[in-house]
Amino acid sequence: MTNDSALSTQHSALLSAIVLAGGKSSRMGQDKALLTVEGVPLLQRVCHVAAACADSVYIVTPWPKRYQHLYLPRCQFIQEAPLNQGALVGLAQGLAQVQTDWVLLLACDLPKLQVEVLQGWAVELDNVSEDAIAALAHHTKGWEPLCGFYHRRCLPQLLDFINQGGRSFQQWLQQHSVQVLAVPDTNMLLNCNTPEDWASL
């Protein structure tokens, strides 16, 4: 076993993953989580990547029964309130369940995730400053909130923000210290919201 793989294995025991599958997929016109890439549904694909990086994987969704037929080893469902309150509320519900300090958060519509990059990011978590609530990629539009890491200690601040009516990841993250993750390939952050996005694959 190489040092890198030993580090990844060591770190996986300190890491949980949350996969968000609660969106209405209104722009896509059908459930994005069930769209297939090379014959594999997107949700199953993302959960497989998450399981390669983390010890336990939680799927936050209002519709667990819709996805129970998928092959999702080591994954547990968290029943999300079907009020379409957004991804920030889904993260809060997931964080309330996890037992690890750090959590990998992934949207279910990321078809080009790269396990090696995520595992490399996970190893870097030991070097994140103690005041940072998250470690995320950054681009011209702001933070990439649905493919990165959150520290469990951010939950009280997150709940305060939500209880005050906040629903924007960008607004919430602007209020806190966030560590920047280097992205070797921006394609891995591609998410599919529309039929045009899907066709571009």
PDB file of C-alpha atoms in Angstrom:
ATOM      1  CA  MET A   1       0.000   0.000   0.000  1.00  0.00           C
ATOM      2  CA  THR A   2       1.392   3.426  -0.932  1.00  0.00           C
ATOM      3  CA  ASN A   3       1.521   6.306   1.503  1.00  0.00           C
ATOM      4  CA  ASP A   4      -1.196   8.117  -0.460  1.00  0.00           C
ATOM      5  CA  SER A   5      -3.619   5.219  -0.257  1.00  0.00           C
ATOM      6  CA  ALA A   6      -2.771   4.725   3.411  1.00  0.00           C
ATOM      7  CA  LEU A   7      -3.606   8.370   4.061  1.00  0.00           C
ATOM      8  CA  SER A   8      -6.852   8.061   2.122  1.00  0.00           C
ATOM      9  CA  THR A   9      -7.824   4.943   4.063  1.00  0.00           C
ATOM     10  CA  GLN A  10      -6.898   6.569   7.347  1.00  0.00           C
ATOM     11  CA  HIS A  11      -8.886   9.670   6.517  1.00  0.00           C
ATOM     12  CA  SER A  12     -11.980   7.826   5.281  1.00  0.00           C
ATOM     13  CA  ALA A  13     -12.709   6.738   8.852  1.00  0.00           C
ATOM     14  CA  LEU A  14     -12.843  10.421   9.831  1.00  0.00           C
ATOM     15  CA  LEU A  15     -15.156  11.480   7.044  1.00  0.00           C
ATOM     16  CA  SER A  16     -18.858  11.171   6.269  1.00  0.00           C
ATOM     17  CA  ALA A  17     -20.537  12.136   3.007  1.00  0.00           C
ATOM     18  CA  ILE A  18     -23.915  13.747   2.370  1.00  0.00           C
ATOM     19  CA  VAL A  19     -25.490  13.468  -1.083  1.00  0.00           C
ATOM     20  CA  LEU A  20     -28.352  15.861  -1.772  1.00  0.00           C
ATOM     21  CA  ALA A  21     -31.178  14.451  -3.918  1.00  0.00           C
ATOM     22  CA  GLY A  22     -34.046  16.759  -3.019  1.00  0.00           C
ATOM     23  CA  GLY A  23     -34.329  19.099  -5.985  1.00  0.00           C
ATOM     24  CA  LYS A  24     -37.468  19.256  -8.099  1.00  0.00           C
ATOM     25  CA  SER A  25     -35.478  18.995 -11.374  1.00  0.00           C
ATOM     26  CA  SER A  26     -37.981  21.452 -12.844  1.00  0.00           C
ATOM     27  CA  ARG A  27     -35.564  22.810 -15.449  1.00  0.00           C
ATOM     28  CA  MET A  28     -34.560  19.303 -16.513  1.00  0.00           C
ATOM     29  CA  GLY A  29     -38.169  18.115 -16.854  1.00  0.00           C
ATOM     30  CA  GLN A  30     -37.394  14.741 -15.237  1.00  0.00           C
ATOM     31  CA  ASP A  31     -35.677  13.488 -12.098  1.00  0.00           C
ATOM     32  CA  LYS A  32     -31.962  14.245 -12.531  1.00  0.00           C
ATOM     33  CA  ALA A  33     -30.989  11.632  -9.962  1.00  0.00           C
ATOM     34  CA  LEU A  34     -32.302   8.870 -12.233  1.00  0.00           C
ATOM     35  CA  LEU A  35     -30.695  10.067 -15.478  1.00  0.00           C
ATOM     36  CA  THR A  36     -28.099   7.521 -16.562  1.00  0.00           C
ATOM     37  CA  VAL A  37     -24.456   7.968 -17.549  1.00  0.00           C
ATOM     38  CA  GLU A  38     -23.040   4.866 -19.229  1.00  0.00           C
ATOM     39  CA  GLY A  39     -26.069   2.969 -17.939  1.00  0.00           C
ATOM     40  CA  VAL A  40     -25.641   4.047 -14.306  1.00  0.00           C
ATOM     41  CA  PRO A  41     -28.156   6.422 -12.651  1.00  0.00           C
ATOM     42  CA  LEU A  42     -26.557   9.701 -11.562  1.00  0.00           C
ATOM     43  CA  LEU A  43     -27.453   9.275  -7.895  1.00  0.00           C
ATOM     44  CA  GLN A  44     -25.916   5.793  -7.832  1.00  0.00           C
ATOM     45  CA  ARG A  45     -22.819   7.107  -9.602  1.00  0.00           C
ATOM     46  CA  VAL A  46     -22.333  10.002  -7.154  1.00  0.00           C
ATOM     47  CA  CYS A  47     -22.934   7.749  -4.134  1.00  0.00           C
ATOM     48  CA  HIS A  48     -20.326   5.301  -5.427  1.00  0.00           C
ATOM     49  CA  VAL A  49     -17.801   8.155  -5.597  1.00  0.00           C
ATOM     50  CA  ALA A  50     -18.823   9.325  -2.107  1.00  0.00           C
ATOM     51  CA  ALA A  51     -18.390   5.814  -0.699  1.00  0.00           C
ATOM     52  CA  ALA A  52     -14.857   5.692  -2.119  1.00  0.00           C
ATOM     53  CA  CYS A  53     -13.999   8.807  -0.098  1.00  0.00           C
ATOM     54  CA  ALA A  54     -15.978   8.448   3.130  1.00  0.00           C
ATOM     55  CA  ASP A  55     -16.801   5.823   5.707  1.00  0.00           C
ATOM     56  CA  SER A  56     -20.553   6.458   5.664  1.00  0.00           C
ATOM     57  CA  VAL A  57     -22.829   8.082   3.098  1.00  0.00           C
ATOM     58  CA  TYR A  58     -26.156   9.776   3.814  1.00  0.00           C
ATOM     59  CA  ILE A  59     -28.646  10.552   1.039  1.00  0.00           C
ATOM     60  CA  VAL A  60     -30.885  13.492   1.961  1.00  0.00           C
ATOM     61  CA  THR A  61     -34.107  13.317  -0.053  1.00  0.00           C
ATOM     62  CA  PRO A  62     -37.872  13.696   0.373  1.00  0.00           C
ATOM     63  CA  TRP A  63     -38.319  10.544  -1.725  1.00  0.00           C
ATOM     64  CA  PRO A  64     -36.324   7.575  -0.300  1.00  0.00           C
ATOM     65  CA  LYS A  65     -38.725   5.051  -1.851  1.00  0.00           C
ATOM     66  CA  ARG A  66     -38.054   6.492  -5.303  1.00  0.00           C
ATOM     67  CA  TYR A  67     -34.399   5.466  -5.045  1.00  0.00           C
ATOM     68  CA  GLN A  68     -34.534   2.279  -2.977  1.00  0.00           C
ATOM     69  CA  HIS A  69     -34.178   0.101  -6.082  1.00  0.00           C
ATOM     70  CA  LEU A  70     -30.731   1.571  -6.854  1.00  0.00           C
ATOM     71  CA  TYR A  71     -27.514  -0.189  -5.860  1.00  0.00           C
ATOM     72  CA  LEU A  72     -26.410   2.017  -2.952  1.00  0.00           C
ATOM     73  CA  PRO A  73     -24.134   0.023  -0.622  1.00  0.00           C
ATOM     74  CA  ARG A  74     -23.142   1.689   2.670  1.00  0.00           C
ATOM     75  CA  CYS A  75     -25.682   4.452   2.082  1.00  0.00           C
ATOM     76  CA  GLN A  76     -28.424   5.546   4.479  1.00  0.00           C
ATOM     77  CA  PHE A  77     -31.418   7.681   3.620  1.00  0.00           C
ATOM     78  CA  ILE A  78     -32.325  10.793   5.602  1.00  0.00           C
ATOM     79  CA  GLN A  79     -35.946  11.764   5.061  1.00  0.00           C
ATOM     80  CA  GLU A  80     -36.018  15.414   4.002  1.00  0.00           C
ATOM     81  CA  ALA A  81     -39.136  17.450   4.699  1.00  0.00           C
ATOM     82  CA  PRO A  82     -40.874  17.746   1.287  1.00  0.00           C
ATOM     83  CA  LEU A  83     -41.141  21.526   1.463  1.00  0.00           C
ATOM     84  CA  ASN A  84     -38.482  22.253  -1.171  1.00  0.00           C
ATOM     85  CA  GLN A  85     -36.585  24.532   1.184  1.00  0.00           C
ATOM     86  CA  GLY A  86     -33.360  24.133  -0.746  1.00  0.00           C
ATOM     87  CA  ALA A  87     -29.933  22.586  -0.485  1.00  0.00           C
ATOM     88  CA  LEU A  88     -28.901  24.607   2.583  1.00  0.00           C
ATOM     89  CA  VAL A  89     -31.691  23.023   4.639  1.00  0.00           C
ATOM     90  CA  GLY A  90     -30.729  19.602   3.251  1.00  0.00           C
ATOM     91  CA  LEU A  91     -27.160  20.142   4.448  1.00  0.00           C
ATOM     92  CA  ALA A  92     -28.411  21.107   7.914  1.00  0.00           C
ATOM     93  CA  GLN A  93     -30.542  17.967   8.129  1.00  0.00           C
ATOM     94  CA  GLY A  94     -27.576  15.839   7.104  1.00  0.00           C
ATOM     95  CA  LEU A  95     -25.122  17.539   9.482  1.00  0.00           C
ATOM     96  CA  ALA A  96     -27.488  16.837  12.382  1.00  0.00           C
ATOM     97  CA  GLN A  97     -27.022  13.095  11.735  1.00  0.00           C
ATOM     98  CA  VAL A  98     -23.284  12.737  11.098  1.00  0.00           C
ATOM     99  CA  GLN A  99     -20.752  11.678  13.728  1.00  0.00           C
ATOM    100  CA  THR A 100     -17.548  12.873  12.045  1.00  0.00           C
ATOM    101  CA  ASP A 101     -15.925  16.304  12.234  1.00  0.00           C
ATOM    102  CA  TRP A 102     -15.765  16.718   8.463  1.00  0.00           C
ATOM    103  CA  VAL A 103     -18.451  16.000   5.885  1.00  0.00           C
ATOM    104  CA  LEU A 104     -18.118  15.739   2.115  1.00  0.00           C
ATOM    105  CA  LEU A 105     -21.182  17.353   0.514  1.00  0.00           C
ATOM    106  CA  LEU A 106     -22.115  16.389  -3.044  1.00  0.00           C
ATOM    107  CA  ALA A 107     -25.076  17.211  -5.256  1.00  0.00           C
ATOM    108  CA  CYS A 108     -26.586  14.227  -7.064  1.00  0.00           C
ATOM    109  CA  ASP A 109     -26.144  15.879 -10.487  1.00  0.00           C
ATOM    110  CA  LEU A 110     -22.341  15.864 -10.801  1.00  0.00           C
ATOM    111  CA  PRO A 111     -21.566  13.338 -13.576  1.00  0.00           C
ATOM    112  CA  LYS A 112     -17.837  14.088 -13.870  1.00  0.00           C
ATOM    113  CA  LEU A 113     -16.645  13.727 -10.287  1.00  0.00           C
ATOM    114  CA  GLN A 114     -13.088  12.451  -9.923  1.00  0.00           C
ATOM    115  CA  VAL A 115     -12.440  10.172  -6.951  1.00  0.00           C
ATOM    116  CA  GLU A 116      -8.716  10.922  -6.909  1.00  0.00           C
ATOM    117  CA  VAL A 117      -9.302  14.679  -6.619  1.00  0.00           C
ATOM    118  CA  LEU A 118     -11.819  14.282  -3.790  1.00  0.00           C
ATOM    119  CA  GLN A 119      -9.512  11.892  -1.934  1.00  0.00           C
ATOM    120  CA  GLY A 120      -6.649  14.356  -2.332  1.00  0.00           C
ATOM    121  CA  TRP A 121      -8.836  17.136  -0.923  1.00  0.00           C
ATOM    122  CA  ALA A 122      -9.787  14.900   2.020  1.00  0.00           C
ATOM    123  CA  VAL A 123      -6.117  14.417   2.922  1.00  0.00           C
ATOM    124  CA  GLU A 124      -5.711  18.213   2.992  1.00  0.00           C
ATOM    125  CA  LEU A 125      -8.430  18.621   5.651  1.00  0.00           C
ATOM    126  CA  ASP A 126      -5.825  18.163   8.385  1.00  0.00           C
ATOM    127  CA  ASN A 127      -4.297  21.469   7.258  1.00  0.00           C
ATOM    128  CA  VAL A 128      -7.502  23.531   7.201  1.00  0.00           C
ATOM    129  CA  SER A 129      -7.397  26.414   9.676  1.00  0.00           C
ATOM    130  CA  GLU A 130      -9.478  25.940  12.820  1.00  0.00           C
ATOM    131  CA  ASP A 131     -11.654  28.970  12.135  1.00  0.00           C
ATOM    132  CA  ALA A 132     -12.745  27.699   8.696  1.00  0.00           C
ATOM    133  CA  ILE A 133     -16.218  26.163   8.516  1.00  0.00           C
ATOM    134  CA  ALA A 134     -15.671  24.692   5.056  1.00  0.00           C
ATOM    135  CA  ALA A 135     -13.132  23.831   2.352  1.00  0.00           C
ATOM    136  CA  LEU A 136     -14.505  24.538  -1.109  1.00  0.00           C
ATOM    137  CA  ALA A 137     -13.552  25.311  -4.679  1.00  0.00           C
ATOM    138  CA  HIS A 138     -13.979  28.930  -5.797  1.00  0.00           C
ATOM    139  CA  HIS A 139     -14.812  30.294  -9.247  1.00  0.00           C
ATOM    140  CA  THR A 140     -15.973  33.521 -10.860  1.00  0.00           C
ATOM    141  CA  LYS A 141     -19.548  33.094  -9.597  1.00  0.00           C
ATOM    142  CA  GLY A 142     -18.430  32.495  -6.023  1.00  0.00           C
ATOM    143  CA  TRP A 143     -18.024  29.337  -3.983  1.00  0.00           C
ATOM    144  CA  GLU A 144     -18.895  25.877  -5.315  1.00  0.00           C
ATOM    145  CA  PRO A 145     -20.980  24.789  -2.320  1.00  0.00           C
ATOM    146  CA  LEU A 146     -22.241  21.411  -3.558  1.00  0.00           C
ATOM    147  CA  CYS A 147     -18.886  19.712  -4.073  1.00  0.00           C
ATOM    148  CA  GLY A 148     -16.718  20.235  -1.019  1.00  0.00           C
ATOM    149  CA  PHE A 149     -16.270  19.802   2.705  1.00  0.00           C
ATOM    150  CA  TYR A 150     -18.032  21.250   5.758  1.00  0.00           C
ATOM    151  CA  HIS A 151     -17.015  21.015   9.408  1.00  0.00           C
ATOM    152  CA  ARG A 152     -19.734  19.802  11.744  1.00  0.00           C
ATOM    153  CA  ARG A 153     -19.112  22.769  14.046  1.00  0.00           C
ATOM    154  CA  CYS A 154     -20.820  25.042  11.479  1.00  0.00           C
ATOM    155  CA  LEU A 155     -24.263  23.577  12.247  1.00  0.00           C
ATOM    156  CA  PRO A 156     -25.325  26.117  14.942  1.00  0.00           C
ATOM    157  CA  GLN A 157     -24.443  29.077  12.679  1.00  0.00           C
ATOM    158  CA  LEU A 158     -26.146  27.376   9.751  1.00  0.00           C
ATOM    159  CA  LEU A 159     -29.342  26.818  11.730  1.00  0.00           C
ATOM    160  CA  ASP A 160     -29.316  30.455  12.880  1.00  0.00           C
ATOM    161  CA  PHE A 161     -28.992  31.603   9.254  1.00  0.00           C
ATOM    162  CA  ILE A 162     -31.833  29.302   8.122  1.00  0.00           C
ATOM    163  CA  ASN A 163     -34.081  30.342  11.015  1.00  0.00           C
ATOM    164  CA  GLN A 164     -33.619  33.963   9.961  1.00  0.00           C
ATOM    165  CA  GLY A 165     -34.936  33.047   6.509  1.00  0.00           C
ATOM    166  CA  GLY A 166     -31.580  32.528   4.804  1.00  0.00           C
ATOM    167  CA  ARG A 167     -31.495  30.042   1.926  1.00  0.00           C
ATOM    168  CA  SER A 168     -28.469  31.159  -0.105  1.00  0.00           C
ATOM    169  CA  PHE A 169     -25.234  29.209   0.219  1.00  0.00           C
ATOM    170  CA  GLN A 170     -23.251  32.169  -1.133  1.00  0.00           C
ATOM    171  CA  GLN A 171     -24.698  34.620   1.414  1.00  0.00           C
ATOM    172  CA  TRP A 172     -24.053  32.223   4.288  1.00  0.00           C
ATOM    173  CA  LEU A 173     -20.498  31.390   3.210  1.00  0.00           C
ATOM    174  CA  GLN A 174     -19.636  35.076   2.824  1.00  0.00           C
ATOM    175  CA  GLN A 175     -20.173  35.444   6.572  1.00  0.00           C
ATOM    176  CA  HIS A 176     -17.555  32.837   7.497  1.00  0.00           C
ATOM    177  CA  SER A 177     -13.981  31.730   6.890  1.00  0.00           C
ATOM    178  CA  VAL A 178     -13.704  29.186   4.066  1.00  0.00           C
ATOM    179  CA  GLN A 179     -10.537  27.440   2.852  1.00  0.00           C
ATOM    180  CA  VAL A 180     -10.013  27.385  -0.924  1.00  0.00           C
ATOM    181  CA  LEU A 181      -9.500  24.021  -2.635  1.00  0.00           C
ATOM    182  CA  ALA A 182      -7.444  23.883  -5.821  1.00  0.00           C
ATOM    183  CA  VAL A 183      -9.367  22.396  -8.774  1.00  0.00           C
ATOM    184  CA  PRO A 184      -7.114  20.587 -11.284  1.00  0.00           C
ATOM    185  CA  ASP A 185     -10.001  20.066 -13.729  1.00  0.00           C
ATOM    186  CA  THR A 186     -13.026  22.383 -13.663  1.00  0.00           C
ATOM    187  CA  ASN A 187     -15.044  19.838 -15.689  1.00  0.00           C
ATOM    188  CA  MET A 188     -15.503  17.776 -12.533  1.00  0.00           C
ATOM    189  CA  LEU A 189     -17.710  20.565 -11.143  1.00  0.00           C
ATOM    190  CA  LEU A 190     -20.113  20.386 -14.100  1.00  0.00           C
ATOM    191  CA  ASN A 191     -23.667  19.959 -12.887  1.00  0.00           C
ATOM    192  CA  CYS A 192     -26.654  19.129 -15.043  1.00  0.00           C
ATOM    193  CA  ASN A 193     -29.674  21.386 -14.593  1.00  0.00           C
ATOM    194  CA  THR A 194     -31.176  21.489 -18.088  1.00  0.00           C
ATOM    195  CA  PRO A 195     -31.582  19.199 -21.115  1.00  0.00           C
ATOM    196  CA  GLU A 196     -28.923  21.382 -22.785  1.00  0.00           C
ATOM    197  CA  ASP A 197     -26.458  20.628 -19.974  1.00  0.00           C
ATOM    198  CA  TRP A 198     -27.231  16.961 -20.385  1.00  0.00           C
ATOM    199  CA  ALA A 199     -26.791  17.061 -24.154  1.00  0.00           C
ATOM    200  CA  SER A 200     -23.375  18.689 -23.709  1.00  0.00           C
ATOM    201  CA  LEU A 201     -22.130  15.509 -22.007  1.00  0.00           C
TER     202      LEU A 201
END
